JSON list of C-alpha atoms in Angstrom, two decimals:
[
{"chain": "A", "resi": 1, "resn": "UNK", "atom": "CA", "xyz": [-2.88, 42.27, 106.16]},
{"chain": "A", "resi": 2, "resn": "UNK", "atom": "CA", "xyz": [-4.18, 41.78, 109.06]},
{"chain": "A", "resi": 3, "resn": "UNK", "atom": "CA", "xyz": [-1.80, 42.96, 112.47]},
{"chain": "A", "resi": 4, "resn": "UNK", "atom": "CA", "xyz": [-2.90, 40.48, 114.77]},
{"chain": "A", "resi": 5, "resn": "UNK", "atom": "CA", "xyz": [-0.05, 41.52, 117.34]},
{"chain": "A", "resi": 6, "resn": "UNK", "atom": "CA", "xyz": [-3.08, 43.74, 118.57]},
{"chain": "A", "resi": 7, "resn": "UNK", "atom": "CA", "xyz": [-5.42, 41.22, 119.96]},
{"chain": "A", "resi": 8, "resn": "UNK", "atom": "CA", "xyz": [-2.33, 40.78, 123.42]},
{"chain": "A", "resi": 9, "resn": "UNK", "atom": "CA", "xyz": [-3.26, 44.58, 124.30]},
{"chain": "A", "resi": 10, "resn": "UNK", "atom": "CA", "xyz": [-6.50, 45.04, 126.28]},
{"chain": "A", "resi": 11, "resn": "UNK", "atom": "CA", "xyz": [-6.78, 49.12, 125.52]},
{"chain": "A", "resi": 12, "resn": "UNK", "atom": "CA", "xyz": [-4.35, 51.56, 123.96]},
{"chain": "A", "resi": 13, "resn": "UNK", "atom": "CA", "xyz": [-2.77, 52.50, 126.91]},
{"chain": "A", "resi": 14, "resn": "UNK", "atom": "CA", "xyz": [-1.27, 48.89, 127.30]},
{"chain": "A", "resi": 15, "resn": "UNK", "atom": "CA", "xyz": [-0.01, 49.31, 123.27]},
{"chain": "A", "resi": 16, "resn": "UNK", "atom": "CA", "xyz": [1.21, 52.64, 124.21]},
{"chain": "A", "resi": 17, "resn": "UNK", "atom": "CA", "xyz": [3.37, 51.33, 126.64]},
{"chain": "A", "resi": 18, "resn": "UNK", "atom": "CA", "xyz": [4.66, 48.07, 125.21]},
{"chain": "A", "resi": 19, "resn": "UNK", "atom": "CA", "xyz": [7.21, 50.51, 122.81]},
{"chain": "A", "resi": 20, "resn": "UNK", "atom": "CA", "xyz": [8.67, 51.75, 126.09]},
{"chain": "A", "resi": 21, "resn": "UNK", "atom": "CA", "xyz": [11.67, 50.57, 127.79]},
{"chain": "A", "resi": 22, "resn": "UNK", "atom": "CA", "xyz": [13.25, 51.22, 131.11]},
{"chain": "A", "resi": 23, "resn": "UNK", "atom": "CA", "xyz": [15.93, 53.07, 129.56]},
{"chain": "A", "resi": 24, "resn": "UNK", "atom": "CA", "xyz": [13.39, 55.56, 128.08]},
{"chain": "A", "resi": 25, "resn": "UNK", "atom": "CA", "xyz": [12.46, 56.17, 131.77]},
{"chain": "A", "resi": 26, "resn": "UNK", "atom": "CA", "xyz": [15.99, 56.63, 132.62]},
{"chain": "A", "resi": 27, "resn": "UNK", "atom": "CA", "xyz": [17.05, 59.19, 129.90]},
{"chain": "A", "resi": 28, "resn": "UNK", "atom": "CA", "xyz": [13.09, 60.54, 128.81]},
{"chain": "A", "resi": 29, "resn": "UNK", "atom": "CA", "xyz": [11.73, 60.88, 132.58]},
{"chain": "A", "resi": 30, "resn": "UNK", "atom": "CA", "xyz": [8.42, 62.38, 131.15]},
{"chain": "A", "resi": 31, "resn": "UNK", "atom": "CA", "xyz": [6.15, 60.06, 130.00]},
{"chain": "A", "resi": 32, "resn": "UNK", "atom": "CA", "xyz": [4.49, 62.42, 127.44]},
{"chain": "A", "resi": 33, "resn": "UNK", "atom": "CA", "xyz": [7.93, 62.88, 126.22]},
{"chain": "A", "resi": 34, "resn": "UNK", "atom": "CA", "xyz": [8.66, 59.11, 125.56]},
{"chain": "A", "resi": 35, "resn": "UNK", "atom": "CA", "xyz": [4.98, 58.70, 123.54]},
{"chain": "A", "resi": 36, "resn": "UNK", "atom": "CA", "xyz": [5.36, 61.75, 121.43]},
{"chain": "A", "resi": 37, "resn": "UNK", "atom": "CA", "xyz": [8.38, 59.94, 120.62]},
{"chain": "A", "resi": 38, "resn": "UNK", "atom": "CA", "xyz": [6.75, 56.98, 120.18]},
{"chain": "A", "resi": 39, "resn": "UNK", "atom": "CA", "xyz": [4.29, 58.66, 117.80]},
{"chain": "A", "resi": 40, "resn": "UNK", "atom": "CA", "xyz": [6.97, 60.06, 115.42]},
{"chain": "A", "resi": 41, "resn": "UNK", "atom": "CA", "xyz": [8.29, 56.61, 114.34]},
{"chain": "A", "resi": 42, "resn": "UNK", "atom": "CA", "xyz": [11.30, 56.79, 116.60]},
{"chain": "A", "resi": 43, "resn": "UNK", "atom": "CA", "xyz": [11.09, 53.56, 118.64]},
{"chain": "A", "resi": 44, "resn": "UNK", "atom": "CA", "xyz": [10.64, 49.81, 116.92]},
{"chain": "A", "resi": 45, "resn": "UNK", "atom": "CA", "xyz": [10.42, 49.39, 113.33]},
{"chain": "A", "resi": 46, "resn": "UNK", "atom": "CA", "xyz": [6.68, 48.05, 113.74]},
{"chain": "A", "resi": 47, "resn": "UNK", "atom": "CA", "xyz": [3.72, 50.01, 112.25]},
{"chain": "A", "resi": 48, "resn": "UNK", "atom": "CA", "xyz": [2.23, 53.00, 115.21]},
{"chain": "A", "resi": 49, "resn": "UNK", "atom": "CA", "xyz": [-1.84, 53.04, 115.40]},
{"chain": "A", "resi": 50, "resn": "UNK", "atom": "CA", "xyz": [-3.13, 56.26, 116.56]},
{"chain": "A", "resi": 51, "resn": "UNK", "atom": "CA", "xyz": [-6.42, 55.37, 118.80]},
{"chain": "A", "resi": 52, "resn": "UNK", "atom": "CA", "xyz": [-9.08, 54.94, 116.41]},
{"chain": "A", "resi": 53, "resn": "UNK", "atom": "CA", "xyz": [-7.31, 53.13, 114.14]},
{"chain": "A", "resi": 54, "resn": "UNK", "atom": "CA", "xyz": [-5.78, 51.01, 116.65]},
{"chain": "A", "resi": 55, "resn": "UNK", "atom": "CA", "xyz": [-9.78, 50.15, 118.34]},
{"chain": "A", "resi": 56, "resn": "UNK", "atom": "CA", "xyz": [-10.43, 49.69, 114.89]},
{"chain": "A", "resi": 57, "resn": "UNK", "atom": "CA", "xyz": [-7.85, 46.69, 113.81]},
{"chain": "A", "resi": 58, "resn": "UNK", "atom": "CA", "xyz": [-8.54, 45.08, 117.38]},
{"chain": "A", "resi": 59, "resn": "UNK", "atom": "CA", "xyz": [-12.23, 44.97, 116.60]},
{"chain": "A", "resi": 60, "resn": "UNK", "atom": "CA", "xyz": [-11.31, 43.14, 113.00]},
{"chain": "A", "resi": 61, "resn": "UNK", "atom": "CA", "xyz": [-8.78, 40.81, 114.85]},
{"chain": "A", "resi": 62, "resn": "UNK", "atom": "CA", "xyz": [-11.28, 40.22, 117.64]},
{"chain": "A", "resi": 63, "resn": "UNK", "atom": "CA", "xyz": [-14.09, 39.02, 114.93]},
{"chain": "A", "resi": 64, "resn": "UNK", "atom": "CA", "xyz": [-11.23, 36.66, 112.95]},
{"chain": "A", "resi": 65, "resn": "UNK", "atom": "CA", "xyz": [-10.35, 35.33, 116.01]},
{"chain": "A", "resi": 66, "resn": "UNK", "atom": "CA", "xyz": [-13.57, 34.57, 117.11]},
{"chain": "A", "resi": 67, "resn": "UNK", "atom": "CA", "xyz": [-15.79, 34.66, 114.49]},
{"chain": "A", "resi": 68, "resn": "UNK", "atom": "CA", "xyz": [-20.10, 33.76, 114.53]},
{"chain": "A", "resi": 69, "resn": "UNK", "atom": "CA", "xyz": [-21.81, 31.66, 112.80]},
{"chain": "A", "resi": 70, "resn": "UNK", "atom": "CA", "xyz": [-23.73, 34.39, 110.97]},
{"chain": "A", "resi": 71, "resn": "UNK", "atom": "CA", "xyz": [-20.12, 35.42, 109.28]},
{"chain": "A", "resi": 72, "resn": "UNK", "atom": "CA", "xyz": [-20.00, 32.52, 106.98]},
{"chain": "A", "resi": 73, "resn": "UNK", "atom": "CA", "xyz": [-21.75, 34.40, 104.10]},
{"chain": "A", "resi": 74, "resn": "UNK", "atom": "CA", "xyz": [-21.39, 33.02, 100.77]},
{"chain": "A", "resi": 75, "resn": "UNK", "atom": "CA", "xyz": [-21.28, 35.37, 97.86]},
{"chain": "A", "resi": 76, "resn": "UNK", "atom": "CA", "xyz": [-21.25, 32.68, 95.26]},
{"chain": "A", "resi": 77, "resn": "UNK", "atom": "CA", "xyz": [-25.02, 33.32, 95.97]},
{"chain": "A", "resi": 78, "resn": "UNK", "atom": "CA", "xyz": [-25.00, 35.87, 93.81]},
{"chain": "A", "resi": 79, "resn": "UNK", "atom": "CA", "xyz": [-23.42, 34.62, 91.02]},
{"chain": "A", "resi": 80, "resn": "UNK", "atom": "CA", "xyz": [-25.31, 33.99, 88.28]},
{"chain": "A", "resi": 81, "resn": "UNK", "atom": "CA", "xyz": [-23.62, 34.27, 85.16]},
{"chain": "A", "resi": 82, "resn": "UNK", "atom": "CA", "xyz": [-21.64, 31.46, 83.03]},
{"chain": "A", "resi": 83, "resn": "UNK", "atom": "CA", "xyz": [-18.26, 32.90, 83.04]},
{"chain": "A", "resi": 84, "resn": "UNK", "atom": "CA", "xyz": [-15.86, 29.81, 83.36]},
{"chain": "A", "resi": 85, "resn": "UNK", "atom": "CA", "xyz": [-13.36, 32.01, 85.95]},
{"chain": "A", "resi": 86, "resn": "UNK", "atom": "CA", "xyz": [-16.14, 32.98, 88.55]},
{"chain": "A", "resi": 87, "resn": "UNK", "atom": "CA", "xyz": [-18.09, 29.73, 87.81]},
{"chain": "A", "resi": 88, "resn": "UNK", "atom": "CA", "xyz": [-14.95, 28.14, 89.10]},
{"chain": "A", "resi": 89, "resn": "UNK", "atom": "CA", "xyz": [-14.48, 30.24, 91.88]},
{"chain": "A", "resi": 90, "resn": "UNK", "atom": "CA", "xyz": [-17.78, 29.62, 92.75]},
{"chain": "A", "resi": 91, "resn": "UNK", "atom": "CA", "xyz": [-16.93, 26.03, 92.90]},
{"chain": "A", "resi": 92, "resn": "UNK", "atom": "CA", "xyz": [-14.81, 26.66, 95.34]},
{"chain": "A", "resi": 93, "resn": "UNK", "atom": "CA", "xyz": [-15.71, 28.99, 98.13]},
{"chain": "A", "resi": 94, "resn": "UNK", "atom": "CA", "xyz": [-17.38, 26.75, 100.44]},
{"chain": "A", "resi": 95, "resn": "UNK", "atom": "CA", "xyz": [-14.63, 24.68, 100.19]},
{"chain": "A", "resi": 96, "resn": "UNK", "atom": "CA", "xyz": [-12.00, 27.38, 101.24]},
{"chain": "A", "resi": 97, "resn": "UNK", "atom": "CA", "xyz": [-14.22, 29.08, 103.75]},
{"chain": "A", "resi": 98, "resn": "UNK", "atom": "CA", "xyz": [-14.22, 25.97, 105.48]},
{"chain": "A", "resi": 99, "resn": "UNK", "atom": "CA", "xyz": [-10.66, 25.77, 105.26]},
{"chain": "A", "resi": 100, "resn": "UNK", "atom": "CA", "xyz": [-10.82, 22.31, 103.72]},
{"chain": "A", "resi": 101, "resn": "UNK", "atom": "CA", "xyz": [-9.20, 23.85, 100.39]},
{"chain": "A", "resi": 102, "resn": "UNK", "atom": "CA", "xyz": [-6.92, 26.68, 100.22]},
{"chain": "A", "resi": 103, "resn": "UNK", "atom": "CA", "xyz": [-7.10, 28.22, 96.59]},
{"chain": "A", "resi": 104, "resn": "UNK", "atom": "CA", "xyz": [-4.38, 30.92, 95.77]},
{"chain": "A", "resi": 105, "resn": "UNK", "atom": "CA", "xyz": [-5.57, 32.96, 92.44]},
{"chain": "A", "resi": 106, "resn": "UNK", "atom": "CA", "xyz": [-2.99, 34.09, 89.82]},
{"chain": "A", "resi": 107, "resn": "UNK", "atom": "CA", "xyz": [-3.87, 36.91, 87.49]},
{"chain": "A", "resi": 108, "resn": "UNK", "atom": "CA", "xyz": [-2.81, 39.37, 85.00]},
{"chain": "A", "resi": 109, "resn": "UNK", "atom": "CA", "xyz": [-4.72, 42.76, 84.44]},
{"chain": "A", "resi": 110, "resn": "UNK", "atom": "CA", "xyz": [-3.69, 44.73, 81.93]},
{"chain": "A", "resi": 111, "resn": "UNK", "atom": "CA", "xyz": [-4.17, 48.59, 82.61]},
{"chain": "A", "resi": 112, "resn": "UNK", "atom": "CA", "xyz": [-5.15, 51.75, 80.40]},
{"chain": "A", "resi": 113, "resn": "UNK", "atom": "CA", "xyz": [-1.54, 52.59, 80.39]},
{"chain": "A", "resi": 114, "resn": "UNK", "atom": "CA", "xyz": [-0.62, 49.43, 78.54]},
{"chain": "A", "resi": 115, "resn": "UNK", "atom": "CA", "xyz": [1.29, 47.82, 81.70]},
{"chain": "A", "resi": 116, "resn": "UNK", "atom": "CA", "xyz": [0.07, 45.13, 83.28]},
{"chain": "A", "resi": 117, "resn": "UNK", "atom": "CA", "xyz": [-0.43, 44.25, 87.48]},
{"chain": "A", "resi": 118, "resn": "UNK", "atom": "CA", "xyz": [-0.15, 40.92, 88.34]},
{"chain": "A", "resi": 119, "resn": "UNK", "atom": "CA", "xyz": [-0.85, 39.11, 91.51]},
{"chain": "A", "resi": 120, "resn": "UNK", "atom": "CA", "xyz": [-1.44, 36.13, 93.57]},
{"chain": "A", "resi": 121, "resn": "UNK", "atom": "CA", "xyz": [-4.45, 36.37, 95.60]},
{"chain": "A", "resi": 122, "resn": "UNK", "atom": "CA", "xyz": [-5.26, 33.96, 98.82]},
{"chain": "A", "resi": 123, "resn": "UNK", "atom": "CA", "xyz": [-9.20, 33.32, 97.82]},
{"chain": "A", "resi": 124, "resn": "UNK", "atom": "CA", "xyz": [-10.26, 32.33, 101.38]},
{"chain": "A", "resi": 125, "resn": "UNK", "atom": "CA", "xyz": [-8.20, 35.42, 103.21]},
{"chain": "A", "resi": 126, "resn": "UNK", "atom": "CA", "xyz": [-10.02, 37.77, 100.71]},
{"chain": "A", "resi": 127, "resn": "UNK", "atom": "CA", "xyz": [-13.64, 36.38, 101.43]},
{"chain": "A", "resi": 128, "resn": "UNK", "atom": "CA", "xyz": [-12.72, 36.47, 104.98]},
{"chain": "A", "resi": 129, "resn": "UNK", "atom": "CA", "xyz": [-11.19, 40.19, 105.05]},
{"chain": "A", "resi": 130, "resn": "UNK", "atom": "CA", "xyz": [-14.44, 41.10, 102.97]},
{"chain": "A", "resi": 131, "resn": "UNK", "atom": "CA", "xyz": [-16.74, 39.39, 105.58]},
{"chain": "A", "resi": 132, "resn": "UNK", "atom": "CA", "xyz": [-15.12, 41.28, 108.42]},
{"chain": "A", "resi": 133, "resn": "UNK", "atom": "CA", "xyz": [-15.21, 45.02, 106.17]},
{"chain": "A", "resi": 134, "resn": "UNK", "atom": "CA", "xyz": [-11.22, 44.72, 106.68]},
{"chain": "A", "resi": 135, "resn": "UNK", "atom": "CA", "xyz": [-8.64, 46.97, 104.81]},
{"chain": "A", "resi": 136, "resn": "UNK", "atom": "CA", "xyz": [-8.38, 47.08, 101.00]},
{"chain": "A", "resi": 137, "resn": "UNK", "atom": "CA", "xyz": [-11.21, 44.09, 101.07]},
{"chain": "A", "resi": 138, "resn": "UNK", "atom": "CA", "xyz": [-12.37, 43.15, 97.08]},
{"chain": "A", "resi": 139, "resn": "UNK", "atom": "CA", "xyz": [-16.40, 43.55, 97.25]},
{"chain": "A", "resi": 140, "resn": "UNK", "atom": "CA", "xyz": [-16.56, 39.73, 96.39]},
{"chain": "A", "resi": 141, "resn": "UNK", "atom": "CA", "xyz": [-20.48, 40.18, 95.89]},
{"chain": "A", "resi": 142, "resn": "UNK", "atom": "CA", "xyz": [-19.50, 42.94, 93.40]},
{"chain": "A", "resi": 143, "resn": "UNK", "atom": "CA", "xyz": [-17.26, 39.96, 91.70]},
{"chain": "A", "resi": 144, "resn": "UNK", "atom": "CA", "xyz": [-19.57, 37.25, 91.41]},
{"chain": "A", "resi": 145, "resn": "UNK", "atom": "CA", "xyz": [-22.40, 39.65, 90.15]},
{"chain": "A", "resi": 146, "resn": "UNK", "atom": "CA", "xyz": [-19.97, 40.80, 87.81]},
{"chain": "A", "resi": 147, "resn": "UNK", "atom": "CA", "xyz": [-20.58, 44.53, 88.55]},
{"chain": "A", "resi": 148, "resn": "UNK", "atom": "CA", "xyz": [-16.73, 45.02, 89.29]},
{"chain": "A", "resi": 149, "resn": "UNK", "atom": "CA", "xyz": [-13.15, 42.99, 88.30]},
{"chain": "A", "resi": 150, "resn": "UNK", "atom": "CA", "xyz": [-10.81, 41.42, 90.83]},
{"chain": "A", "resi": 151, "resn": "UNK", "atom": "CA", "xyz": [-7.54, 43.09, 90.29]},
{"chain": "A", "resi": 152, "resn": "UNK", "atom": "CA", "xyz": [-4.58, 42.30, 91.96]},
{"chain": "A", "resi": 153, "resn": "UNK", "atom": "CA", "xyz": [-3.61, 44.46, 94.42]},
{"chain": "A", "resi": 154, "resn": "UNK", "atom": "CA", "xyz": [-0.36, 45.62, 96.75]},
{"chain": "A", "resi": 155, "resn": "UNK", "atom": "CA", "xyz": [-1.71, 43.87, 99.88]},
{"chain": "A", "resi": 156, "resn": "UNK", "atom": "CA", "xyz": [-2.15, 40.48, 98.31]},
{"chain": "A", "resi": 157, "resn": "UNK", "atom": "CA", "xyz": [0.59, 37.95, 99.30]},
{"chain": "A", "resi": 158, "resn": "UNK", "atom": "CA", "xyz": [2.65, 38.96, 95.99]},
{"chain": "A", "resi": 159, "resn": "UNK", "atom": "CA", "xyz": [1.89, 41.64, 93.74]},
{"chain": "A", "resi": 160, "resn": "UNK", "atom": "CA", "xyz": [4.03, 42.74, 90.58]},
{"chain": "A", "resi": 161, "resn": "UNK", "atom": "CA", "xyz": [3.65, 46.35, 88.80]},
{"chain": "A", "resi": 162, "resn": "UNK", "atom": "CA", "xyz": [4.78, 45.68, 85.28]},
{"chain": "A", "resi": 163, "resn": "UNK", "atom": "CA", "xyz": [5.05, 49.84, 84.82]},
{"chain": "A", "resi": 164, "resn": "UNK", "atom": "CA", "xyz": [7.01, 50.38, 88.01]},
{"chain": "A", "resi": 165, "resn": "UNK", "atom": "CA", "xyz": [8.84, 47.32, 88.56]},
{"chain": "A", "resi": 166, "resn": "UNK", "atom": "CA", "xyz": [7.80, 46.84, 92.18]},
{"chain": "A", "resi": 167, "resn": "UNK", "atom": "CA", "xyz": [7.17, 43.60, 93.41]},
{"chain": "A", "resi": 168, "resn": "UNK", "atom": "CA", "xyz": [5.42, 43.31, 97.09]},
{"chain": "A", "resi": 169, "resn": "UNK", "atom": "CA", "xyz": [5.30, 39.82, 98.97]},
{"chain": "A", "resi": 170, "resn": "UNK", "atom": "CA", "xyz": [3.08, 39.88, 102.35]},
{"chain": "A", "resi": 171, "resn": "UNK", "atom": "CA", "xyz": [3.04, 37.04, 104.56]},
{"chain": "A", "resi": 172, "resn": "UNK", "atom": "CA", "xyz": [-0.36, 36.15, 106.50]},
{"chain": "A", "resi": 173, "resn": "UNK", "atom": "CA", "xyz": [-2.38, 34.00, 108.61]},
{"chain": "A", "resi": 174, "resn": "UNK", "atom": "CA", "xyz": [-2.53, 31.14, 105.90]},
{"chain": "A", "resi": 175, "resn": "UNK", "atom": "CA", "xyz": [0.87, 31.40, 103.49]},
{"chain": "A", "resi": 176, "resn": "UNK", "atom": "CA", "xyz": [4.41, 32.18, 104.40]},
{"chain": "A", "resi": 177, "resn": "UNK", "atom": "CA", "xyz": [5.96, 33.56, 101.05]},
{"chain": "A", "resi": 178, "resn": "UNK", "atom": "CA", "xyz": [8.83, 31.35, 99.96]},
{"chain": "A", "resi": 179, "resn": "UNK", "atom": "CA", "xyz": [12.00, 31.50, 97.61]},
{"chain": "A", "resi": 180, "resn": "UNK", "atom": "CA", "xyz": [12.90, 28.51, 96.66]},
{"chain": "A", "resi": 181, "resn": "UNK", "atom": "CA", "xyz": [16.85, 28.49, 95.32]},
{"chain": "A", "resi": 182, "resn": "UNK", "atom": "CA", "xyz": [16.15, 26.22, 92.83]},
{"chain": "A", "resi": 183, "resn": "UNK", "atom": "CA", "xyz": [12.20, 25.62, 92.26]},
{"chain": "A", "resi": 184, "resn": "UNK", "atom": "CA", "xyz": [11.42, 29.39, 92.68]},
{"chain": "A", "resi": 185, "resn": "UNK", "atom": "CA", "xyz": [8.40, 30.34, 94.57]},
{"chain": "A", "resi": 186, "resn": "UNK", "atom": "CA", "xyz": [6.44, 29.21, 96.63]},
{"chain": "A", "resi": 187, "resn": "UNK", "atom": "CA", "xyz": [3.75, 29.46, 99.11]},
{"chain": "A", "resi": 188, "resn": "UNK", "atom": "CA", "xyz": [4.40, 27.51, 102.69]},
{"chain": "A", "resi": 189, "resn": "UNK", "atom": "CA", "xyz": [0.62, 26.71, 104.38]},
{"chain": "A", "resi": 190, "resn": "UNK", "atom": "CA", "xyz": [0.48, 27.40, 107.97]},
{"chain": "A", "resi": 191, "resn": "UNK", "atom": "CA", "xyz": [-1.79, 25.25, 108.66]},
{"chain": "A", "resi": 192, "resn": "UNK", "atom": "CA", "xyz": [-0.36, 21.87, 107.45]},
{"chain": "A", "resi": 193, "resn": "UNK", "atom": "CA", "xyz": [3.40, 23.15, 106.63]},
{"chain": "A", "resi": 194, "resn": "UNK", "atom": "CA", "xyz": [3.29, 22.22, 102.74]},
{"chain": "A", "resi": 195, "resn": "UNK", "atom": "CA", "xyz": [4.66, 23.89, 100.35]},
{"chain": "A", "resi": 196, "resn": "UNK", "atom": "CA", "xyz": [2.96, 25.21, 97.65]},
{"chain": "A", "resi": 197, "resn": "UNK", "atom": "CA", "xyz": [4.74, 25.63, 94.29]},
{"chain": "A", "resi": 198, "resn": "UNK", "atom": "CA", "xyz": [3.72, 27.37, 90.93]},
{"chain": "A", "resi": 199, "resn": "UNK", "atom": "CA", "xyz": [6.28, 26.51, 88.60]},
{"chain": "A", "resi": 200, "resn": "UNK", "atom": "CA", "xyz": [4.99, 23.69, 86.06]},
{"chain": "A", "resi": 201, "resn": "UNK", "atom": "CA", "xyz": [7.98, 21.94, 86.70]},
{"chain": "A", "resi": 202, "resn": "UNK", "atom": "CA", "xyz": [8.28, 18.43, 88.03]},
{"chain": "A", "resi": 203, "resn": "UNK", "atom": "CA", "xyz": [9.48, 18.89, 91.84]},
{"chain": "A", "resi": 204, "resn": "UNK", "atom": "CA", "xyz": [9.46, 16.99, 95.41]},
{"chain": "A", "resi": 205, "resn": "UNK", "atom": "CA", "xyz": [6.22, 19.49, 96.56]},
{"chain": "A", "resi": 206, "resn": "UNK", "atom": "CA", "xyz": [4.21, 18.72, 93.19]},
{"chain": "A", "resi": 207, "resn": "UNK", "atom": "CA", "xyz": [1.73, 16.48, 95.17]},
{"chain": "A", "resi": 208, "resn": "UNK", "atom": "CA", "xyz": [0.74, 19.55, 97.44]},
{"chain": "A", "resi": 209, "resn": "UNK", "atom": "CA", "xyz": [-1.22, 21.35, 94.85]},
{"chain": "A", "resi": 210, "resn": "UNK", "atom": "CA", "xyz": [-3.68, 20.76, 91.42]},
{"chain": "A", "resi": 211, "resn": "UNK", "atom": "CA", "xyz": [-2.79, 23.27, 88.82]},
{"chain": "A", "resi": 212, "resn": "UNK", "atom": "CA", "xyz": [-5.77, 24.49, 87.11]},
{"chain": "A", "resi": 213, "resn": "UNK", "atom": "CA", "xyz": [-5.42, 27.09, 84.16]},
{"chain": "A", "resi": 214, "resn": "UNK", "atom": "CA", "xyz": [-8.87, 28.59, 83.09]},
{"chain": "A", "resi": 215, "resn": "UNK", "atom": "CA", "xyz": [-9.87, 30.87, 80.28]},
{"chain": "A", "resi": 216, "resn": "UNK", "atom": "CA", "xyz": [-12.20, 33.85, 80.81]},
{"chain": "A", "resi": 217, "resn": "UNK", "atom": "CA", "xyz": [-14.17, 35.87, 79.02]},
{"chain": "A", "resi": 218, "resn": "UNK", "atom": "CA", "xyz": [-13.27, 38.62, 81.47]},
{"chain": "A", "resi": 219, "resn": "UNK", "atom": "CA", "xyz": [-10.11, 37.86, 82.52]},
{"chain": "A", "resi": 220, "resn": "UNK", "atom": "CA", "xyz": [-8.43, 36.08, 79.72]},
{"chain": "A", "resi": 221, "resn": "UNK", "atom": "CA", "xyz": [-6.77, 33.29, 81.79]},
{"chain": "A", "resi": 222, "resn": "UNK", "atom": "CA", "xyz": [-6.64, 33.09, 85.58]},
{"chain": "A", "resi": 223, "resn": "UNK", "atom": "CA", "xyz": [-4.41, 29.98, 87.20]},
{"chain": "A", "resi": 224, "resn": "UNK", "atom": "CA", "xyz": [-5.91, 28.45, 90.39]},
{"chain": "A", "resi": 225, "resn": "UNK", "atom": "CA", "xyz": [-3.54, 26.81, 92.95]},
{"chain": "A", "resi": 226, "resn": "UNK", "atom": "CA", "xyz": [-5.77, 24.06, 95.02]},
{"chain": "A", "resi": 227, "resn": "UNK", "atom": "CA", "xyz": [-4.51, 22.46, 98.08]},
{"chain": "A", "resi": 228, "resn": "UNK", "atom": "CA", "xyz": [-6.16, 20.34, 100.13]},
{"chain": "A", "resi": 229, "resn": "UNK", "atom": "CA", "xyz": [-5.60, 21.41, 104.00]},
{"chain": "A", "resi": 230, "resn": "UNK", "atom": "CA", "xyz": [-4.57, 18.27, 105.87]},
{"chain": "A", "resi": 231, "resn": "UNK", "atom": "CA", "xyz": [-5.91, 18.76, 108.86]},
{"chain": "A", "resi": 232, "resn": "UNK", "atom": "CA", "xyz": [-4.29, 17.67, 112.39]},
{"chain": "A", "resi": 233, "resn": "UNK", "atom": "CA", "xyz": [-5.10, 14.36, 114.30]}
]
């Protein structure tokens, strides 16, 4: 996901120093001392960018936060197929890259092993981190041209390894991972501040989404989660 606790610093020597105290100063007097302890993980629990990977992540923040109008690139373009999954995704880009929808993707993949990976994937983060070439970015082109499979992945905002048991939730700039005690979970939008459920039960947030379940001739069945973004006045 994308750190954008980056875009405060102006260079690396401000993000350097913003894991220093006074007390560092007071018991570390060298200031080579204090960053080499920086660099070994021995200050705040937050994730350490060496240089070029720290220019790197401001440059992607600094094109999210601004972005041009020569970004919004639509790779539905490309799709020209008649599977019902990608058809339906199709459907639906403009709509999320607009923010006017917000579409969260659940699917299953089984793998050679046998075990499955399952995941649900924010569609309008993952165009966006593809746009901007951003970490672990699905080639969305790739997708709708049907030259490569979106899989779930570890850095969607929840991922589940069937072989190893691990389950990963990641909050980001749209969703706020929630568990509900007693309607299970859910995804809270930034944006408007609804909640976003995907149990099929009958509960108070029902209203906030439309429930779609779609079969796929190369993905069996994929579940898309619709909201409409209500938008401030």
């Amino acid at each position: 996901m994308t750190d954008f606790s980056i875009a405060k610093f102006n260079n690396y020597q401000e993000y350097l120093h913003s894991f220093t105290t006074v007390e560092d100063f007071r018991y570390l007097p060298f200031h080579k001392t204090v960053i080499t302890l920086t660099k070994l993980g021995y200050r705040e629990h937050r994730s350490f960018y060496e240089e070029d990977e720290f220019l790197n992540v401001k440059k992607q923040v600094e094109q999210l936060l601004n972005p041009t109008v020569s970004a919004q690139i639509y790779y539905s373009q490309y799709f020209k197929g008649t599977d019902p999954a990608l058809w339906a995704l199709a459907d639906r880009e403009h709509g999320n890259v607009q923010q006017e929808i917000s579409t969260i993707i659940f699917l299953e993949i089984s793998g050679r092993s046998g075990f499955s990976k399952s995941g649900y994937i924010d569609f309008e983060a993952s165009l966006r981190n593809y746009r901007f070439k951003g970490p672990n970015a699905v080639d969305w082109r790739a997708v709708f041209e049907e030259r490569k499979l979106l899989k779930p992945q570890p850095s969607d905002i929840v991922f589940y390894d069937w072989k190893t048991r691990k389950i990963f939730s990641n909050d980001n700039d749209n969703y706020t991972v929630v568990a509900h005690p007693e309607y299970g979970l859910m995804f809270a939008h930034k944006g408007d501040h609804k909640n976003i459920p995907v149990t099929t039960k009958k509960n108070p947030f029902s209203s906030n989404v439309r429930r779609s379940m779609i079969k796929s001739n190369l993905y069996g069945f994929i579940i898309l989660y619709d909201h409409h973004v209500r938008k401030k006045t």
